[in-house]
CSV table of C-alpha atoms and ligand atoms in Angstrom, one decimal:
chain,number,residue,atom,x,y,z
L,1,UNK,CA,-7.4,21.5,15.4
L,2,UNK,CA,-6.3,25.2,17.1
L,3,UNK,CA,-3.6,23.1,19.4
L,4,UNK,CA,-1.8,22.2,16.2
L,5,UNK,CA,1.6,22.6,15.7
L,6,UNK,CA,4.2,20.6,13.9
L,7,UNK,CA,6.6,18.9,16.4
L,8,UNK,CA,10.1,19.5,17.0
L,9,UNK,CA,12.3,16.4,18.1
L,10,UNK,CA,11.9,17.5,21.6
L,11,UNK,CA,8.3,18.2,21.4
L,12,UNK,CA,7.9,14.2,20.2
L,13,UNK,CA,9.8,12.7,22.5
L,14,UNK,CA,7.3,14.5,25.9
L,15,UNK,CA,4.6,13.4,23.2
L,16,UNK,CA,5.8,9.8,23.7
L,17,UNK,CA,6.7,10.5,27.6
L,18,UNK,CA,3.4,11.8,28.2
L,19,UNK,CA,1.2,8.8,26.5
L,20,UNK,CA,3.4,5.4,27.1
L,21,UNK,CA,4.5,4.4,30.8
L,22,UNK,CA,7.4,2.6,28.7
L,23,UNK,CA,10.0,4.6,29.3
L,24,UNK,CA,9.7,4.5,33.1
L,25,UNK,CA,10.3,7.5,35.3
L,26,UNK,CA,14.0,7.9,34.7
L,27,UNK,CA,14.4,7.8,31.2
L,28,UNK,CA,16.7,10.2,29.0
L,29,UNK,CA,14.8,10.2,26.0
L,30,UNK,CA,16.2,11.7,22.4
L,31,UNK,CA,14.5,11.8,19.4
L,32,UNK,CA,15.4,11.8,15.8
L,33,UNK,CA,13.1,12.7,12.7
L,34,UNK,CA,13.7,10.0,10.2
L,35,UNK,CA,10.5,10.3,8.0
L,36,UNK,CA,12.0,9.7,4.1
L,37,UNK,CA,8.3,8.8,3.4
L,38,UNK,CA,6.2,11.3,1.1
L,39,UNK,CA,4.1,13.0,3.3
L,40,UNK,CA,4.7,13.4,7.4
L,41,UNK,CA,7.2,13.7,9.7
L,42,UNK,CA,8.4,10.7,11.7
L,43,UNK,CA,10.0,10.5,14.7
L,44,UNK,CA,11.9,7.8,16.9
L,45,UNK,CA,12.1,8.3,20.2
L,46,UNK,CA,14.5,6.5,22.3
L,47,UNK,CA,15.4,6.5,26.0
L,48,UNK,CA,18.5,5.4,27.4
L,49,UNK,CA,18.2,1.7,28.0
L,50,UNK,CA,17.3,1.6,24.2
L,51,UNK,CA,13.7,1.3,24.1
L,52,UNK,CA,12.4,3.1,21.7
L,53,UNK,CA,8.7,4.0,20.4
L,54,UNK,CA,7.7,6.1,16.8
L,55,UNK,CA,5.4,8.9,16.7
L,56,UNK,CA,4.1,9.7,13.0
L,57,UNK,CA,2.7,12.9,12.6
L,58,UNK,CA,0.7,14.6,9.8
L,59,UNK,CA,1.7,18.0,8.6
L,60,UNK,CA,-0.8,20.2,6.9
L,61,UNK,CA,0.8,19.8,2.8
L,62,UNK,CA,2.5,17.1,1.5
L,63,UNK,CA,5.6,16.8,2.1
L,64,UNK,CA,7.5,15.3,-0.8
L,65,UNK,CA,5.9,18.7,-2.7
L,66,UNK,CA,5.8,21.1,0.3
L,67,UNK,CA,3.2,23.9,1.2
L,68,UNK,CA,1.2,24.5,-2.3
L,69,UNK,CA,0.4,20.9,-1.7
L,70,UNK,CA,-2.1,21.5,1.1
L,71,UNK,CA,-3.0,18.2,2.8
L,72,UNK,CA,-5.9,17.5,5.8
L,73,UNK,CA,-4.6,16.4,8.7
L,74,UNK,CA,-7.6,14.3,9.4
L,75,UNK,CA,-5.4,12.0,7.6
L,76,UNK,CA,-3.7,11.0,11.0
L,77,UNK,CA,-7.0,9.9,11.8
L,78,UNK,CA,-8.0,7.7,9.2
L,79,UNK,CA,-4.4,5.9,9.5
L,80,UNK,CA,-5.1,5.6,13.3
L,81,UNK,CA,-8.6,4.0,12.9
L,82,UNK,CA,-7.3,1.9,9.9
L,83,UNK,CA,-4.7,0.6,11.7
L,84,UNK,CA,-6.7,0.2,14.6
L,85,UNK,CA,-9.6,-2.1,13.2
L,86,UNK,CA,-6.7,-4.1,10.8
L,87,UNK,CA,-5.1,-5.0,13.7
L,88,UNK,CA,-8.8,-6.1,16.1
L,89,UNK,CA,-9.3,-8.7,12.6
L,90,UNK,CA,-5.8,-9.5,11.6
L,91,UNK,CA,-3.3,-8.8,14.7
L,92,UNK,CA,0.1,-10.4,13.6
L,93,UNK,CA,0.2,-8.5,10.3
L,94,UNK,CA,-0.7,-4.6,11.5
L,95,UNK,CA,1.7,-2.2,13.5
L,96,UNK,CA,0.3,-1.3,17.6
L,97,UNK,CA,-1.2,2.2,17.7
L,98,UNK,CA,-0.7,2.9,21.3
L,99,UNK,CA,-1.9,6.8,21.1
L,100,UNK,CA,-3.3,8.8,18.9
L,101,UNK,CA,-3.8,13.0,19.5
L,102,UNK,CA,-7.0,14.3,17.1
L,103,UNK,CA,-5.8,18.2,18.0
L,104,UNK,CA,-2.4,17.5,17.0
L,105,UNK,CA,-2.8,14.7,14.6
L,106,UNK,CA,-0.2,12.5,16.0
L,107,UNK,CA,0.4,8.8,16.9
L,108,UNK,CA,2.1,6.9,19.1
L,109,UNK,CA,3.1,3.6,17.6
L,110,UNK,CA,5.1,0.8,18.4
L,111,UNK,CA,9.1,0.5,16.6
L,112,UNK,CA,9.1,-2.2,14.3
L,113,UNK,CA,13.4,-1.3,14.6
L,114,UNK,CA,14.0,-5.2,14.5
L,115,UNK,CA,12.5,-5.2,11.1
L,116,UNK,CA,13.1,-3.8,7.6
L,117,UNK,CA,10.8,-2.0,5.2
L,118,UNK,CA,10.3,-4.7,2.5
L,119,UNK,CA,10.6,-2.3,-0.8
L,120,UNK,CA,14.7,-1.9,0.6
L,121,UNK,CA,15.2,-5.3,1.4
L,122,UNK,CA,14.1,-6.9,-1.5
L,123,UNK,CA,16.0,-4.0,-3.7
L,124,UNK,CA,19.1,-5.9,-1.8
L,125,UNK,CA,18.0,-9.2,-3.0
L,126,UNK,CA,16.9,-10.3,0.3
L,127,UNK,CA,14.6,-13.4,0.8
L,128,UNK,CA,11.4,-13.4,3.2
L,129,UNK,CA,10.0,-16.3,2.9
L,130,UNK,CA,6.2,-16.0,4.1
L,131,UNK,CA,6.2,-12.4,3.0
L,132,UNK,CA,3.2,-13.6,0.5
L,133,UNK,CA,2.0,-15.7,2.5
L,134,UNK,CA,1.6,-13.1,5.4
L,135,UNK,CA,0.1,-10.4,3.0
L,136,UNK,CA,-2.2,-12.7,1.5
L,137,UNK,CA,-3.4,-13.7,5.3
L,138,UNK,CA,-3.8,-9.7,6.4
L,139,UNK,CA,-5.6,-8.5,3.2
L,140,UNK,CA,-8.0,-12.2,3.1
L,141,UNK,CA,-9.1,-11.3,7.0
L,142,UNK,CA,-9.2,-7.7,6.9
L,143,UNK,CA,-11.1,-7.0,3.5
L,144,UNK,CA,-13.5,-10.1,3.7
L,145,UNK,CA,-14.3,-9.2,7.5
L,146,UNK,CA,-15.0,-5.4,6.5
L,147,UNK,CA,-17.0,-6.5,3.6
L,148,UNK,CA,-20.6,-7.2,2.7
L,149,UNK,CA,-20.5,-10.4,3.8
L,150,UNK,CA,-20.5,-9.9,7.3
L,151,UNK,CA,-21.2,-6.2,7.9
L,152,UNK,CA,-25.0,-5.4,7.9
L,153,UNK,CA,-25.9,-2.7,5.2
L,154,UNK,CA,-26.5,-0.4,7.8
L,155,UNK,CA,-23.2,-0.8,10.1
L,156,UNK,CA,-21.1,-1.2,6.2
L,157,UNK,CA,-22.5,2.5,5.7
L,158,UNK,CA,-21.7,3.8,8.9
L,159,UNK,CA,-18.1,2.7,8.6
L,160,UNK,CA,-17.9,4.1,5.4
L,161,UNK,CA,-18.7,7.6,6.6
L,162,UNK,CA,-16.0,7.1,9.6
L,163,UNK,CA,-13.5,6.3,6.8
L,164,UNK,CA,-14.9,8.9,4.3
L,165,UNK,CA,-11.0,10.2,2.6
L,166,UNK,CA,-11.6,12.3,-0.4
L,167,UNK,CA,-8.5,14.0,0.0
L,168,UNK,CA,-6.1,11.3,0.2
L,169,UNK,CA,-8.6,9.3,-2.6
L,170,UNK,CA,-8.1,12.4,-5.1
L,171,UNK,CA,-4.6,12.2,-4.6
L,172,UNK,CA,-4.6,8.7,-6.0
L,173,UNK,CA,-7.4,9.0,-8.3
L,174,UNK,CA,-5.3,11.9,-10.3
L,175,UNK,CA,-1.8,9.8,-9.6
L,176,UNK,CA,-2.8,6.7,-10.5
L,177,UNK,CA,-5.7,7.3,-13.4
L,178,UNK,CA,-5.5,10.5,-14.7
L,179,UNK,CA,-1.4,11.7,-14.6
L,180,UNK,CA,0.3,9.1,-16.7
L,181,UNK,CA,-2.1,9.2,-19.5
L,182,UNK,CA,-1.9,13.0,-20.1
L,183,UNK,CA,1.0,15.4,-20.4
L,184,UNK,CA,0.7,16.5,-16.7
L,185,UNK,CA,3.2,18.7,-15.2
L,186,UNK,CA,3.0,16.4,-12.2
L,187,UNK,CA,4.8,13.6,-14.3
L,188,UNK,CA,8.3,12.7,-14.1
L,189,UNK,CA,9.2,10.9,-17.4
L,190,UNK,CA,13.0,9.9,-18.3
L,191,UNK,CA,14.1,11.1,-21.6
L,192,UNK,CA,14.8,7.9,-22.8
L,193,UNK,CA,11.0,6.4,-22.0
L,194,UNK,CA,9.4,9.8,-23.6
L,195,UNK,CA,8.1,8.3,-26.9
L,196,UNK,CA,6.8,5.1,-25.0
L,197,UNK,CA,4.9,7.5,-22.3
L,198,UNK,CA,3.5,9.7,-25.3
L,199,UNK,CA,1.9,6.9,-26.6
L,200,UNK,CA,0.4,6.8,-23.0
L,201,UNK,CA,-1.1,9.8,-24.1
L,202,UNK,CA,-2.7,8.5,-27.3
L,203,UNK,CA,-4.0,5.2,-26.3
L,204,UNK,CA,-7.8,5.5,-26.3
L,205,UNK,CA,-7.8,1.6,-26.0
L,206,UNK,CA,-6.2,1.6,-23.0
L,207,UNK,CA,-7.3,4.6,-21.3
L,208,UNK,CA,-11.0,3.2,-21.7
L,209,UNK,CA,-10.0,0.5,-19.1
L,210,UNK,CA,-7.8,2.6,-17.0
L,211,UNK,CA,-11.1,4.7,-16.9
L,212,UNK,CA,-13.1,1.4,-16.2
L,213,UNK,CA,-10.6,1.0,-13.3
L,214,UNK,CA,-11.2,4.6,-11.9
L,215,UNK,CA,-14.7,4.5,-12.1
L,216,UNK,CA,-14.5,1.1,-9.8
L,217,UNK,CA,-12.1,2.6,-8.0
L,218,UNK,CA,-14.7,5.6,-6.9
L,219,UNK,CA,-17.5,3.8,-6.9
L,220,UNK,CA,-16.9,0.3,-5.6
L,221,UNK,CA,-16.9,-0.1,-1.4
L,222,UNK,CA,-16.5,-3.6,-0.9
L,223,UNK,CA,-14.4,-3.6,1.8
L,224,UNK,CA,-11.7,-1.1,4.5
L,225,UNK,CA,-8.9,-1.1,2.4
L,226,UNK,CA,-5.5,0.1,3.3
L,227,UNK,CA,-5.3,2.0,0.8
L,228,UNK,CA,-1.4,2.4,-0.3
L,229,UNK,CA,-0.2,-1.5,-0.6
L,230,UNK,CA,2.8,-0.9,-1.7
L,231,UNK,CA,6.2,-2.4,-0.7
L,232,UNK,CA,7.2,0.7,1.2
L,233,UNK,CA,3.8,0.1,3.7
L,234,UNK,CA,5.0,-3.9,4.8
L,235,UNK,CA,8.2,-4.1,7.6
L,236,UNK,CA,9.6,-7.5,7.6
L,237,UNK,CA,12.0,-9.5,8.8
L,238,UNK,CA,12.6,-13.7,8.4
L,239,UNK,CA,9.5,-14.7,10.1
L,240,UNK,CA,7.0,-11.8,10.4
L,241,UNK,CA,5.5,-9.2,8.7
L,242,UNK,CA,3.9,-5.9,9.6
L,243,UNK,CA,1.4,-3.7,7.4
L,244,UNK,CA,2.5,0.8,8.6
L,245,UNK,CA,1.0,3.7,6.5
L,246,UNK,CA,-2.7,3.5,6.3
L,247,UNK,CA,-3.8,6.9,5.8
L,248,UNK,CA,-5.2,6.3,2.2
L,249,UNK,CA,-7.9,3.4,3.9
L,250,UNK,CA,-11.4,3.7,2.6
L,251,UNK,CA,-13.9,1.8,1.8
L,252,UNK,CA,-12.4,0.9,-2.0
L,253,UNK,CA,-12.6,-2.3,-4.8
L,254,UNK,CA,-10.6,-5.0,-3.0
L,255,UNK,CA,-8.9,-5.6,-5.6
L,256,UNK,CA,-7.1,-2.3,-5.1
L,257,UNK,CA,-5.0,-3.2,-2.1
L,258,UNK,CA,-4.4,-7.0,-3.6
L,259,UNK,CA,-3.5,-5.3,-7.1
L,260,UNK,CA,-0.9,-2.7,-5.3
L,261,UNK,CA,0.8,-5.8,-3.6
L,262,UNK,CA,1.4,-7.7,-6.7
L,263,UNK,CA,2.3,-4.7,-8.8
L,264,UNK,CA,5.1,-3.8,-6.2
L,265,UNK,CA,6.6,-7.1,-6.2
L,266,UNK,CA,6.6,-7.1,-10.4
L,267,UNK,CA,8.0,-3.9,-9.9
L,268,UNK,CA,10.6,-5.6,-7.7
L,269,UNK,CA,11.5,-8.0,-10.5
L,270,UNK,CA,11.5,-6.3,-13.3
L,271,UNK,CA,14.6,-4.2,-12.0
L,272,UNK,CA,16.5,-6.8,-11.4
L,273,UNK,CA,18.8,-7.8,-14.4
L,274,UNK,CA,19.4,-3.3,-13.8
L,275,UNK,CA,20.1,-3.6,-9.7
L,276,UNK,CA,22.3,-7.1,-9.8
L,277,UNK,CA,25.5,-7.4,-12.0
L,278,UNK,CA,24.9,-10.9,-12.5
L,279,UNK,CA,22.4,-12.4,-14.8
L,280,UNK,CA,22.1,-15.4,-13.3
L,281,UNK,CA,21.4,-13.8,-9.6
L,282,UNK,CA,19.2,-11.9,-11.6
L,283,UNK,CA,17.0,-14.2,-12.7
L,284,UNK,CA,17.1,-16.4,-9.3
L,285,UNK,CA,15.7,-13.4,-7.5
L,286,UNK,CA,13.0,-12.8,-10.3
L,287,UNK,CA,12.1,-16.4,-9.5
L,288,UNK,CA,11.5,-16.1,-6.0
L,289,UNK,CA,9.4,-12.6,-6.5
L,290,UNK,CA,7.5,-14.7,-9.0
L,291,UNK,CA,7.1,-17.0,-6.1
L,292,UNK,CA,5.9,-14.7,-3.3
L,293,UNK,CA,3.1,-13.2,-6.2
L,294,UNK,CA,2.0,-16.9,-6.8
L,295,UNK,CA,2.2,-17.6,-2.5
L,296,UNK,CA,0.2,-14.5,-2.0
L,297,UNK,CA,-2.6,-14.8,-4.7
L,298,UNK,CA,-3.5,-18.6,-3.7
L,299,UNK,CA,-3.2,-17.9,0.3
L,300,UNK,CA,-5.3,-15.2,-0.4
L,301,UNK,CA,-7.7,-16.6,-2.5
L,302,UNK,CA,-8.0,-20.1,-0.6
L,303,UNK,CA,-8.6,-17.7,2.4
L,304,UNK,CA,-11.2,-15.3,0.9
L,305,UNK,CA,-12.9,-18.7,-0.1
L,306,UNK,CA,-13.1,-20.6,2.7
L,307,UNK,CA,-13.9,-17.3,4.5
L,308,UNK,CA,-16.9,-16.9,2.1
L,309,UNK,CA,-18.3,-20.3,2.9
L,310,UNK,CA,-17.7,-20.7,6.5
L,311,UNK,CA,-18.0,-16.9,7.8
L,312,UNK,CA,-21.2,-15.3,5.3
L,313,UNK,CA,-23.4,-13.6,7.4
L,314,UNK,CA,-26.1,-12.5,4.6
L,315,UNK,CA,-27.9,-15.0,3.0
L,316,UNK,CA,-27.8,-14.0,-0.6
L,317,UNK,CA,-24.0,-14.2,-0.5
L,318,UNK,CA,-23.8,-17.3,1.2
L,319,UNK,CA,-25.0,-18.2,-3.0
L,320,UNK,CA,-21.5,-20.2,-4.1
L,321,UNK,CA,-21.8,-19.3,-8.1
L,322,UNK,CA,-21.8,-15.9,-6.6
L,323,UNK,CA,-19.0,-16.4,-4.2
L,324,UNK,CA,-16.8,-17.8,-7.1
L,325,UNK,CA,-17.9,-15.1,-9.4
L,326,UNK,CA,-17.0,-12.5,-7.0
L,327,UNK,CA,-13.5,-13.9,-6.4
L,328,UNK,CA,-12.3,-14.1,-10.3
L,329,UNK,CA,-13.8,-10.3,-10.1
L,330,UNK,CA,-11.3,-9.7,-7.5
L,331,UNK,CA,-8.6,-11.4,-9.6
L,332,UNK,CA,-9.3,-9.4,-12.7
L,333,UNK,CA,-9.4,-5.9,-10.5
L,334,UNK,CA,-6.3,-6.9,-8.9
L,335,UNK,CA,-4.4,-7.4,-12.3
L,336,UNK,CA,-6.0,-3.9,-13.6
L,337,UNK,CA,-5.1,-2.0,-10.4
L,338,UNK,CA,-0.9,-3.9,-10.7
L,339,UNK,CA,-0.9,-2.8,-14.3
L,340,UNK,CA,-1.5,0.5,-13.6
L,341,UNK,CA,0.6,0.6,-10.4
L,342,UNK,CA,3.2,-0.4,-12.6
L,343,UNK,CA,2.3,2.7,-15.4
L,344,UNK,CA,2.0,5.6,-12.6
L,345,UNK,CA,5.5,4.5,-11.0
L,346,UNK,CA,7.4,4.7,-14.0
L,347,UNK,CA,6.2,7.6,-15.5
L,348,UNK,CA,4.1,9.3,-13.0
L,349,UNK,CA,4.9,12.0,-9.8
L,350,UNK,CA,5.9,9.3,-7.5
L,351,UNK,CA,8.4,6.5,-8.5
L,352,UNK,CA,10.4,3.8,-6.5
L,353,UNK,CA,13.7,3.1,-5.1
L,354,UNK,CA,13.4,0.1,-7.3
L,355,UNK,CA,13.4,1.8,-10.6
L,356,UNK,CA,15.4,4.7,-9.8
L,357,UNK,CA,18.2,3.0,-8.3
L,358,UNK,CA,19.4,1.4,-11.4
L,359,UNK,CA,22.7,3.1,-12.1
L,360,UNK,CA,23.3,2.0,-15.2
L,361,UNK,CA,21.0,4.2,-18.3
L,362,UNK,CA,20.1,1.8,-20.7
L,363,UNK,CA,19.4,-0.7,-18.1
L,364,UNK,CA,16.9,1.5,-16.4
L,365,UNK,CA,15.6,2.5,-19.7
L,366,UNK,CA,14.4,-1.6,-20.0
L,367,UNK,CA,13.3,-1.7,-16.9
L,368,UNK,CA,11.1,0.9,-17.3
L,369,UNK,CA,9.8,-0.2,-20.7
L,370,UNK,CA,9.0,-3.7,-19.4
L,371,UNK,CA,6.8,-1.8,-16.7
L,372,UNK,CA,4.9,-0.1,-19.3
L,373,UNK,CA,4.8,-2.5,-21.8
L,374,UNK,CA,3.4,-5.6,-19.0
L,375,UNK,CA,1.4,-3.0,-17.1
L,376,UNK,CA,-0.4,-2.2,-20.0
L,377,UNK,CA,-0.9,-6.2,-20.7
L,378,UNK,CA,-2.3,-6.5,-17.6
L,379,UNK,CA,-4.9,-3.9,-17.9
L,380,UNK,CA,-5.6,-5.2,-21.1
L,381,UNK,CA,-6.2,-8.5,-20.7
L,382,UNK,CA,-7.1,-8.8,-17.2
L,383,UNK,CA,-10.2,-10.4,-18.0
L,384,UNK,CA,-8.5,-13.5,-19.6
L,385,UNK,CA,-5.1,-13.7,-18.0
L,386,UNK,CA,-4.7,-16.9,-15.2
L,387,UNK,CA,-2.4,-16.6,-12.3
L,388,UNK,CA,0.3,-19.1,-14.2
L,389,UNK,CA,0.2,-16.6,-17.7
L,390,UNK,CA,0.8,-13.8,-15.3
L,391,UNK,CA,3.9,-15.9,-14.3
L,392,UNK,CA,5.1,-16.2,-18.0
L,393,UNK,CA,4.5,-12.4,-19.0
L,394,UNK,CA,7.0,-11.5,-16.4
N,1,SR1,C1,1.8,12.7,-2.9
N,1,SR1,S1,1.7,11.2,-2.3
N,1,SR1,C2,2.5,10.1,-3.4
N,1,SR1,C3,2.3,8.7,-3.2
N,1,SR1,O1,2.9,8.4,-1.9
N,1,SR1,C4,2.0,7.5,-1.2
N,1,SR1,O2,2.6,6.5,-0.5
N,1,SR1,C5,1.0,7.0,-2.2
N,1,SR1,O3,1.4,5.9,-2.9
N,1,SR1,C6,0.9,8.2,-3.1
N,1,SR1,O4,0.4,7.9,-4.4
N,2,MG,MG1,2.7,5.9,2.7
């Protein structure tokens, strides 16, 4: 990686120039860094008849902590591969990579500028109304196609060495597991929430499952995940949806990437009654979240299923006790992995726009209690809990 340097606007946009015959031989390109993300710098590059291309690139720390955080930038790679294979099984639903530079761990990518990121738009109380239906669609043909059921033992193994990420795996396995259920300097914890997030820190009950979670979590490579499925990772706009950001993929528990959906989108709705003055509105765009969780799950599930019979290479899977087994497994690891989505961003290092733009104190301070008290229901009782009693928790 000696040809590494971090790029200045000008050095993206001959980046762009070099690798995309878009621009066409006349172009006056400028380019803007943008990145509000939590770990690269992003870059649009535009040229003067408005089209316009992104290149993403990795910079050797983290950047929402800065140098002491030291990141690899092999991490460019693994998002560029990801994204790459997502898109071969599941092409409406994954961003184009058009380039992608090893020595400077950069990418090329198409601009998604027609679209929104879904975690702001839903914030705003807007309505997508496949947005489940889409997600449930991706994460069906991407996990089930990178799974044991078709991939040989030897060709599954192989892929899991090309996707090997311990770095960006320890950074969730300390965020999501460990963090919020120890006084850890990396925590941010409002004042208000402190006695609820100490008893975090005293629940042996509880942190027995998260650990149950963890150990799945690390041990558990059923499929390519993406790795970080969280509302910030989806752009969207009326009719389509597109999956960005997949530099934590590995081979994971499928329920991980399902569980980060859902746990986003209960995220969404518990701020609600804090983001809209009106109860009423309120509770109308709790309902339609509810909706899109409920959308997602059974296009998902349907989809895994029918997958599973039609599409089963192996013939011990191809077993249908089996096949149902291993899809209420999902279901259970899904409602473990939202539960603690829902713990680590309300009292862990990195929260969300939906939480922390509530203005109003004592709003925020229910919002944030209703995202501990239900993420630790779900963990909990993820074994019992039915798709329609998730539904009523909320
Ligand atoms: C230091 S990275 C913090 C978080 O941002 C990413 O999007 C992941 O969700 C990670 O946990
Ligand atoms: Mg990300």
């Amino acid at each position: 990686m000696s040809d590494y340097h971090p790029f200045t606007p000008d050095q993206a946009a001959h980046f762009a120039d070099l690798h995309s015959d878009l621009f066409g031989d006349h172009s006056q390109l400028t380019a803007q860094e943008f990145g509000d993300g939590n770990l690269n710098l992003v870059f649009r590059v535009k040229n003067n008849r408005s089209t316009s291309l992104i290149v993403k690139q990795a910079l050797p720390y983290a950047r929402c902590v800065g140098e002491s955080w030291p990141l690899t930038l092999d991490r460019a790679r693994i998002e560029a591969q990801v994204l790459r294979q997502h898109a071969k099984l599941c092409p409406d639903h994954v961003v184009e990579v058009y380039h992608f530079d090893q020595s400077l761990a950069a990418i090329l990518m198409e601009d998604l500028h027609q679209y929104e990121i879904a975690r702001s738009a839903l914030i705003q109380g807007k309505r997508f109304p496949l947005l489940g239906q889409h997600i449930g669609h991706y994460l069906a043909q991407v996990l089930f196609h990178t799974s044991d059921f078709v991939l040989t033992g030897p060709v599954k193994k192989a892929q899991q060495l090309q996707f090997n990420n311990p770095e960006l795996c320890l950074i969730t396995e300390d965020l999501f597991f460990t963090d919020p259920y120890s006084n850890h300097e990396r925590n941010t914890i409002s004042p208000a929430i402190l006695p609820q997030a100490q008893q975090l820190w005293l629940d042996t009950e509880l942190q027995a499952e998260v650990a149950q979670l963890k150990a799945d979590f690390l041990s558990k490579p059923q499929a390519l995940l993406h790795g970080d499925m969280h509302s910030g990772s989806i752009f969207v706009k009326a009719d389509s949806s597109k999956v960005i950001d997949a530099e934590f993929g590995f081979f994971g528990p499928i329920g991980f990437d399902c569980g980060s959906f859902i746990g986003n989108l209960l995220l969404c709705a518990l701020a609600q009654p804090g983001l809209c003055q009106d109860p009423a509105t309120a509770l109308d765009r709790q309902s339609y979240l509810q909706g899109q969780i409920v959308l997602f799950w059974t296009t998902f599930s349907d989809e895994f299923s029918h997958l599973m019979q039609q599409e089963t290479a192996d013939i011990s899977f191809q077993n249908k006790l089996f096949q149902q087994r291993f899809l209420t497994q999902i279901w259970q690891d899904s409602l473990g992995y939202a539960g603690c989505e829902l713990i680590r961003r309300t009292v862990g290092l990195a929260h969300v726009a939906d939480l922390e733009k509530i203005a109003d104190q004592s709003q925020k301070t229910k919002a944030e209690t209703a995202a501990l008290t239900l993420g630790r229901q779900l963990i909990m009782q993820r074994s019992s809990l039915s798709l329609t009693q998730l539904i009523e928790l909320i």
